[in-house]
mmCIF file of C-alpha atoms and ligand atoms in Angstrom:
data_model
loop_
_atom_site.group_PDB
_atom_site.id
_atom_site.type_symbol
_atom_site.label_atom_id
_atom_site.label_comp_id
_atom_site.label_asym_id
_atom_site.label_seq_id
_atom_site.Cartn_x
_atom_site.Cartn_y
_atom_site.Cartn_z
ATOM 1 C CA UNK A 1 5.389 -18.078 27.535
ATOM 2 C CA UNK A 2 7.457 -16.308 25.002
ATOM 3 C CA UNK A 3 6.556 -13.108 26.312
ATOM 4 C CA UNK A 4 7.264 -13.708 29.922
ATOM 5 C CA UNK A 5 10.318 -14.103 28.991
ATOM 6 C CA UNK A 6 11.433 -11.072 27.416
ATOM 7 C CA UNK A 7 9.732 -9.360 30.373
ATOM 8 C CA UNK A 8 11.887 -11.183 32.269
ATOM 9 C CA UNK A 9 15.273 -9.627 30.282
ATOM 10 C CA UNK A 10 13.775 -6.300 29.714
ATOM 11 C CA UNK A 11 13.986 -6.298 34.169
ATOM 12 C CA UNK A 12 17.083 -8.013 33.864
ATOM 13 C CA UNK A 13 19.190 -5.290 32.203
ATOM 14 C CA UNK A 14 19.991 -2.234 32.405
ATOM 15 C CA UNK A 15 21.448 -0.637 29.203
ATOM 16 C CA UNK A 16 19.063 -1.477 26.464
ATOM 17 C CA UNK A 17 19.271 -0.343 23.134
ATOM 18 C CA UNK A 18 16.107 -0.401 20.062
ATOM 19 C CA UNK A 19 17.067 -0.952 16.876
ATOM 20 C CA UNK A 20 14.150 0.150 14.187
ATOM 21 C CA UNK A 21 13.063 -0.296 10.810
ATOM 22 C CA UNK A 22 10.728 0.136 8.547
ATOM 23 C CA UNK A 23 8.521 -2.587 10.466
ATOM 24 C CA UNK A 24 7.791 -0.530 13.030
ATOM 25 C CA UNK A 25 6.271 2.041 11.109
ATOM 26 C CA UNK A 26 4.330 0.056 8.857
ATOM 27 C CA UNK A 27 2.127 -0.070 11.865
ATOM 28 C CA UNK A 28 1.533 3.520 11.412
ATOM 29 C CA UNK A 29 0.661 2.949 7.892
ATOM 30 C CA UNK A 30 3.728 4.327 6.270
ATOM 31 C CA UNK A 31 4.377 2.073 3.392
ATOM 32 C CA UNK A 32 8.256 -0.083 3.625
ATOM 33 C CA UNK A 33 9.972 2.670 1.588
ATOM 34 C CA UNK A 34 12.563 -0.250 0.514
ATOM 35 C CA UNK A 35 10.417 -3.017 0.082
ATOM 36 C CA UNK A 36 10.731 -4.389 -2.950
ATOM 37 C CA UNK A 37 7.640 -4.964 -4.127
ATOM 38 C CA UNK A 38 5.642 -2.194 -2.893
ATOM 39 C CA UNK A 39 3.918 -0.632 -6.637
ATOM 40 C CA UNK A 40 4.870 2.687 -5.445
ATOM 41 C CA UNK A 41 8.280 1.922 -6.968
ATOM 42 C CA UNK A 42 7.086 1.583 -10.238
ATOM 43 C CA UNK A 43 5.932 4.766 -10.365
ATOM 44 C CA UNK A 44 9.357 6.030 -8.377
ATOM 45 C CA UNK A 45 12.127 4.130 -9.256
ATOM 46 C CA UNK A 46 14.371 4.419 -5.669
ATOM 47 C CA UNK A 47 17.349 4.465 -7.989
ATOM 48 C CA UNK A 48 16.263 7.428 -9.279
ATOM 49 C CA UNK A 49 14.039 9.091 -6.461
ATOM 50 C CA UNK A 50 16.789 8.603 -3.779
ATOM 51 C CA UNK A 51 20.099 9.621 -6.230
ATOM 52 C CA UNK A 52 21.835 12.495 -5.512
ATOM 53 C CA UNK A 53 22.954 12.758 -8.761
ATOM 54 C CA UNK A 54 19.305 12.522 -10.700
ATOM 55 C CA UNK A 55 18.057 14.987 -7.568
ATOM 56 C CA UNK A 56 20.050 17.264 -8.877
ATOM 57 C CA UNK A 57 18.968 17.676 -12.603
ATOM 58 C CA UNK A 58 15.564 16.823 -12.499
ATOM 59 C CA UNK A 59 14.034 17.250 -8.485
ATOM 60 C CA UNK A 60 10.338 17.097 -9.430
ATOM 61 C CA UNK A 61 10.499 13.049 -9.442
ATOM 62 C CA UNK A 62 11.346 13.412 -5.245
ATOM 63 C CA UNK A 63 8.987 15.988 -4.353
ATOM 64 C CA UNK A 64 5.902 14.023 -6.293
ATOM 65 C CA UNK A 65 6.829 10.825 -4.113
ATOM 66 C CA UNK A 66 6.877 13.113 -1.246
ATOM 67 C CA UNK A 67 3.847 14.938 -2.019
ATOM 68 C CA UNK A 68 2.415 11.473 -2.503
ATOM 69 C CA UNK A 69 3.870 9.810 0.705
ATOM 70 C CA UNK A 70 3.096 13.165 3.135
ATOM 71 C CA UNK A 71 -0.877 13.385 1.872
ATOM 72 C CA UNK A 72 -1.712 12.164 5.000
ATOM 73 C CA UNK A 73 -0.508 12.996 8.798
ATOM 74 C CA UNK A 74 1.560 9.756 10.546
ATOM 75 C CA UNK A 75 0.866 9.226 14.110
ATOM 76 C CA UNK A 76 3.452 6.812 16.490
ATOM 77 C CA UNK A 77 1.935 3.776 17.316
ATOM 78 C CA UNK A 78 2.351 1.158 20.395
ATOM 79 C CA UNK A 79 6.184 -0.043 19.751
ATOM 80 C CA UNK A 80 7.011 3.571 19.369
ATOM 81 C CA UNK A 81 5.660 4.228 22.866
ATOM 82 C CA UNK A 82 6.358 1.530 24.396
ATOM 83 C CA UNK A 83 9.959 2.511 23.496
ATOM 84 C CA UNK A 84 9.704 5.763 24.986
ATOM 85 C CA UNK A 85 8.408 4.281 28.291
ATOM 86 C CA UNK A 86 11.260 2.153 28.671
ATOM 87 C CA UNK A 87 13.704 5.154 28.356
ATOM 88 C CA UNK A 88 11.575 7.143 30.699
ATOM 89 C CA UNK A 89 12.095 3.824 33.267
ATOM 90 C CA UNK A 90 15.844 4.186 32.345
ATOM 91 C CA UNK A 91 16.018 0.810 30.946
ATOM 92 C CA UNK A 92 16.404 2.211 27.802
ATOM 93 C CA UNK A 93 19.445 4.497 26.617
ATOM 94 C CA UNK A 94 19.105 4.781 23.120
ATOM 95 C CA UNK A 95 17.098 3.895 19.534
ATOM 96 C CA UNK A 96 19.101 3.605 16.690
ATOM 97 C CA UNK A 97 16.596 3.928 13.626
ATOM 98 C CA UNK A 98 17.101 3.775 9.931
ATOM 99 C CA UNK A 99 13.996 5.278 9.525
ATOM 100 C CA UNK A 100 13.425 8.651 8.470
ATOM 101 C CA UNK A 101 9.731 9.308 9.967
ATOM 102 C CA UNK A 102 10.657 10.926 12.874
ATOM 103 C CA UNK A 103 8.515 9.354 14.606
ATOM 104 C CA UNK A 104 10.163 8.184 17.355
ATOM 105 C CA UNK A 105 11.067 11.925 18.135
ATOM 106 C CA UNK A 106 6.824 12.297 17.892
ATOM 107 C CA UNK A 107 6.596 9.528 20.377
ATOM 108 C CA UNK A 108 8.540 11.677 22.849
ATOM 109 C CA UNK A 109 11.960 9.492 23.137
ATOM 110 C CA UNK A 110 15.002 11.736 23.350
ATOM 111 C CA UNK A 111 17.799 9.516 22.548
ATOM 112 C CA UNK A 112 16.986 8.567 19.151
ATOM 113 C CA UNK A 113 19.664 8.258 16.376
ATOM 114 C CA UNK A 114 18.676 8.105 13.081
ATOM 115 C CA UNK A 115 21.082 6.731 10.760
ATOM 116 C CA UNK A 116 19.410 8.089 7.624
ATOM 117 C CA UNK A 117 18.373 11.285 8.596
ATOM 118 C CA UNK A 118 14.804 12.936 8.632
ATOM 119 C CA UNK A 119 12.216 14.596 6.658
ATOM 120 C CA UNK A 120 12.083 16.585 9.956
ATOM 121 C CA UNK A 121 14.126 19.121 9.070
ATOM 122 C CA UNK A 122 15.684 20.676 5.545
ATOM 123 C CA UNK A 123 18.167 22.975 4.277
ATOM 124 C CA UNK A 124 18.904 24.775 0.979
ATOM 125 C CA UNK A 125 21.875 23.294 -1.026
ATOM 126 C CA UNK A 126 22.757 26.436 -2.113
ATOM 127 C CA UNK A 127 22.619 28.952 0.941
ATOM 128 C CA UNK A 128 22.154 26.433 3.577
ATOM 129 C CA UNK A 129 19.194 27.957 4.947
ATOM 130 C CA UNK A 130 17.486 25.681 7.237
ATOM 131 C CA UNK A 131 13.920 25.068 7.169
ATOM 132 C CA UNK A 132 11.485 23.132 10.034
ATOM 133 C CA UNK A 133 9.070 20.311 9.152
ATOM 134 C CA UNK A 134 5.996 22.457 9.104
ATOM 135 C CA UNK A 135 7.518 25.188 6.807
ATOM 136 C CA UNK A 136 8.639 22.847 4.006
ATOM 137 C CA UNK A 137 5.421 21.140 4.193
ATOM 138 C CA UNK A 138 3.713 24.002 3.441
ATOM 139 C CA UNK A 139 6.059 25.018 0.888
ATOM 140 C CA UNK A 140 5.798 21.058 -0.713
ATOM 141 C CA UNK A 141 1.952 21.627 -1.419
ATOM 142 C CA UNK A 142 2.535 24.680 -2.795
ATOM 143 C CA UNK A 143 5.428 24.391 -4.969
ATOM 144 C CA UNK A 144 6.493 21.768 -7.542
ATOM 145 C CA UNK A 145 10.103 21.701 -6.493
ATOM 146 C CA UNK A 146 10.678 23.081 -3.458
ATOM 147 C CA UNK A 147 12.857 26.535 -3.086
ATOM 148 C CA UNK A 148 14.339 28.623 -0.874
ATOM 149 C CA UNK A 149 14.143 32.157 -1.431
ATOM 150 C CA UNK A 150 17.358 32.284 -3.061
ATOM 151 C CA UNK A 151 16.070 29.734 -5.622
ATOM 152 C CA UNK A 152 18.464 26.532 -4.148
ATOM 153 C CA UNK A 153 16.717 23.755 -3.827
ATOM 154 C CA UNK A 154 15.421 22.812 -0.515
ATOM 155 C CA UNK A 155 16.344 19.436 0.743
ATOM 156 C CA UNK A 156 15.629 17.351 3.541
ATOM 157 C CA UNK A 157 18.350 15.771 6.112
ATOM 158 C CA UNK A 158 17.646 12.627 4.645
ATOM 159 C CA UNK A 159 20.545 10.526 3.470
ATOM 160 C CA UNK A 160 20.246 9.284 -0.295
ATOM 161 C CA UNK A 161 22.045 6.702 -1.736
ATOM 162 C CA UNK A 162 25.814 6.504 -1.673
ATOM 163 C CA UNK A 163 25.812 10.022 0.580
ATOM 164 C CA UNK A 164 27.494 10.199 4.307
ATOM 165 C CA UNK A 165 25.668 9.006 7.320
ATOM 166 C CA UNK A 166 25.433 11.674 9.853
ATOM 167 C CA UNK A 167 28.938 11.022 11.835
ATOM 168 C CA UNK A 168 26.760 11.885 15.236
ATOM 169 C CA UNK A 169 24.308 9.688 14.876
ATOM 170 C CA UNK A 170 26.637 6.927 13.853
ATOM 171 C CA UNK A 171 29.478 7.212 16.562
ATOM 172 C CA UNK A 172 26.824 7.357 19.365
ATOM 173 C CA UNK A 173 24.646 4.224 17.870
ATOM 174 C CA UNK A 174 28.103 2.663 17.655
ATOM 175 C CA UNK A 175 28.832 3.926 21.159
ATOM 176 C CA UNK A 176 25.743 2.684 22.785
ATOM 177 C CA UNK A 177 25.044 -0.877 20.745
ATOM 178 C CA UNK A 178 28.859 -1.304 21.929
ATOM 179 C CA UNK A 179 27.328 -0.583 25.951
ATOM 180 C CA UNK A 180 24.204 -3.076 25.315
ATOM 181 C CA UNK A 181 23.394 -5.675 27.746
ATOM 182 C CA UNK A 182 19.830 -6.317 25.560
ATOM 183 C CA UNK A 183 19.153 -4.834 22.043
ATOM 184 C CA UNK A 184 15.670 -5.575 20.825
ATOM 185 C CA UNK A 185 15.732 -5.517 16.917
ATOM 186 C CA UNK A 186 12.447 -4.662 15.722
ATOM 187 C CA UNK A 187 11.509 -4.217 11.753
ATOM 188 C CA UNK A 188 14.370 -4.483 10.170
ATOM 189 C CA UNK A 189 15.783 -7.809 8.268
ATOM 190 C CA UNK A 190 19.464 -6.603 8.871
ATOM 191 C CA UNK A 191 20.535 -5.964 5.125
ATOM 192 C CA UNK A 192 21.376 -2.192 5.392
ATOM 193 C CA UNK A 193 24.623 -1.350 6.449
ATOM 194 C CA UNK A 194 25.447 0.199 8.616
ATOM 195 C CA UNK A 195 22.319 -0.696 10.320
ATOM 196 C CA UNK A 196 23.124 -4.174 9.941
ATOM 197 C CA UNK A 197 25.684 -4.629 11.606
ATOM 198 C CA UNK A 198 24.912 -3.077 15.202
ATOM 199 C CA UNK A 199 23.473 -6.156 16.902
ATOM 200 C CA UNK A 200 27.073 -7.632 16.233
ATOM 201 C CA UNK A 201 28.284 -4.782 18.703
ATOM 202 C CA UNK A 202 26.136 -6.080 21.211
ATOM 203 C CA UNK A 203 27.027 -9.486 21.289
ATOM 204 C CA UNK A 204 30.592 -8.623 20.823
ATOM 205 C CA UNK A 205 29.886 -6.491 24.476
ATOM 206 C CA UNK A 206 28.081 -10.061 25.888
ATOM 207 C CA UNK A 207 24.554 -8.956 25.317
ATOM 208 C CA UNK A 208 21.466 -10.462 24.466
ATOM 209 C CA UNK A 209 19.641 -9.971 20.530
ATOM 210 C CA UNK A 210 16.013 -10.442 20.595
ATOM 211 C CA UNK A 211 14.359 -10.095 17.536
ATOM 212 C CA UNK A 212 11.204 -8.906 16.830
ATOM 213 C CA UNK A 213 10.561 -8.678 13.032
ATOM 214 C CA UNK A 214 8.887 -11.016 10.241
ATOM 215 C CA UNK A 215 11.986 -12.131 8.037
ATOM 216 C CA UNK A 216 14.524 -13.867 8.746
ATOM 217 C CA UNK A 217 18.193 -11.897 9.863
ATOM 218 C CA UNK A 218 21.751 -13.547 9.560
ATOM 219 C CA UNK A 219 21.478 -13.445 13.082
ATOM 220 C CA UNK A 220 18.530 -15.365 14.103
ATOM 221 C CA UNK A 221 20.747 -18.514 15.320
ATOM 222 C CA UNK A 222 22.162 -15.976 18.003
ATOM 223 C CA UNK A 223 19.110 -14.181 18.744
ATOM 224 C CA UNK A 224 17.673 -14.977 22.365
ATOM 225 C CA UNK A 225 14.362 -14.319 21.335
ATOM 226 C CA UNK A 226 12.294 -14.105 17.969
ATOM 227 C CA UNK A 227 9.076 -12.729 17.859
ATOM 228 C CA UNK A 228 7.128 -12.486 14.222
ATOM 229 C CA UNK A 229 4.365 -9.721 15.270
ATOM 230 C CA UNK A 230 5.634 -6.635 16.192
ATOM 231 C CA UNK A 231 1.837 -5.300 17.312
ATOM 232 C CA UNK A 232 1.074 -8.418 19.187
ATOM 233 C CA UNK A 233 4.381 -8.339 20.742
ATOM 234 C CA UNK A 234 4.122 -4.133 22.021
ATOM 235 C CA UNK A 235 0.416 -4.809 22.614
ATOM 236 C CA UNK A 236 1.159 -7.694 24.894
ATOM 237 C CA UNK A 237 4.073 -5.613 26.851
ATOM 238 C CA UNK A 238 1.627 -2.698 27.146
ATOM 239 C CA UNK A 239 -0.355 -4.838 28.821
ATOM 240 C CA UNK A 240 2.206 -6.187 31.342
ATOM 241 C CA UNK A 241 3.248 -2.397 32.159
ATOM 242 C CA UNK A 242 0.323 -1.713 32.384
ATOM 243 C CA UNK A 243 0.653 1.043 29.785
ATOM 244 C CA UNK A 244 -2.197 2.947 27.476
ATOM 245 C CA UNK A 245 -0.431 4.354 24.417
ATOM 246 C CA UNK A 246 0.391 8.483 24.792
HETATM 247 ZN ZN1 ZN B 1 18.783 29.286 -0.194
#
């Protein structure tokens, strides 16, 4: 069985590295922000909702899709914890994510990179105040753009198009999909960069790819393993750990 088998190379090594996508989180019912064909796009162009440039004449556009997208609380579901039990068992050394839930962080893993930022904290582009998750929510309800006391506009760490990558969080996913002996893509199709191109670290260090997302990668011919269902896959592993989620 398929699953046996990544059981099997899960025990086997000892530096293993998660890299996330959107996927994963779908299972927590947050909609694939870059899916194409989601309708929410019509309504938010991402050209405009994640430009730097447009942000910064007319802001309203990204706080409605925010106000629209945060309605609701998120929880972390089975892959996420799953993931943070294999860290706590040291298997596990890092997650490199290109999502910007933070929900990995919610899970409880520690060693979570996040290539794109997150909504989980926010600063003023004019003071640099910094603001936590719970006080910009508040402020996002209340307030059609959101702004700091000093009337900047307040921003979260999250990277929009054609803006830096937080050099941290990409020298150590770098660092650690360069150390992999297993790296278990999950979610992602592999068309972001830099995102994209991690699992080539890994095999470049001798490691092992398994995949564990819907569509097909450039690298499925070198992949191991590929699983379709990312909830079958995290419920069947829970199982074999014996793990409940939390
Ligand atoms: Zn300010």
């Amino acid at each position: 069985m398929e699953i046996k088998k990544l059981t099997e190379l899960i025990e086997k090594s000892n530096y293993i590295t998660a890299l996330t996508g959107a996927g994963i989180s779908t299972l927590s019912g947050i909609p694939d922000f870059r899916g194409g064909n989601n309708p929410i796009w019509n309504r938010y162009p991402q050209d405009k909702v994640f430009n730097p440039l447009y942000f910064k004449e007319s802001p309203q556009m990204f706080f409605d899709f925010l106000r629209e997208i945060l309605n609701k609380e998120y929880q972390p579901n089975i892959a996420h914890f799953f993931l943070k039990f294999l860290e706590e068992k040291k298997k596990l050394k890092a997650i490199i994510t290109q999502n910007i839930d933070g929900l990995h962080k919610l899970a409880g893993s520690k060693n979570v990179y996040e290539l794109h930022g997150s909504i989980f904290s926010s600063h003023c582009l004019k003071c640099g105040q910094a603001y936590n998750y719970e006080e910009f929510l508040k402020k996002l309800f209340k307030e059609k753009v959101v702004s700091c006391k000093c009337s900047g506009v307040i921003k979260p760490d999250i990277v929009f198009f054609g803006e830096m990558l937080p050099p941290e969080d990409l020298n150590m996913a770098i660092y650690n999909a360069s150390h992999s002996d297993l790296m278990l893509v999950i979610g992602t199709s592999l068309v972001v960069q830099p995102a994209a191109f991690m699992p080539m670290y890994t095999l470049n260090n001798g490691g092992n790819i398994v995949l564990i997302n819907r569509a097909e990668t450039y690298i499925d011919d070198r992949a191991v393993l590929k699983f379709d269902d990312i909830e079958d896959v995290f419920k069947k592993l829970s199982e074999y750990y014996e793990i409940g989620e939390g």
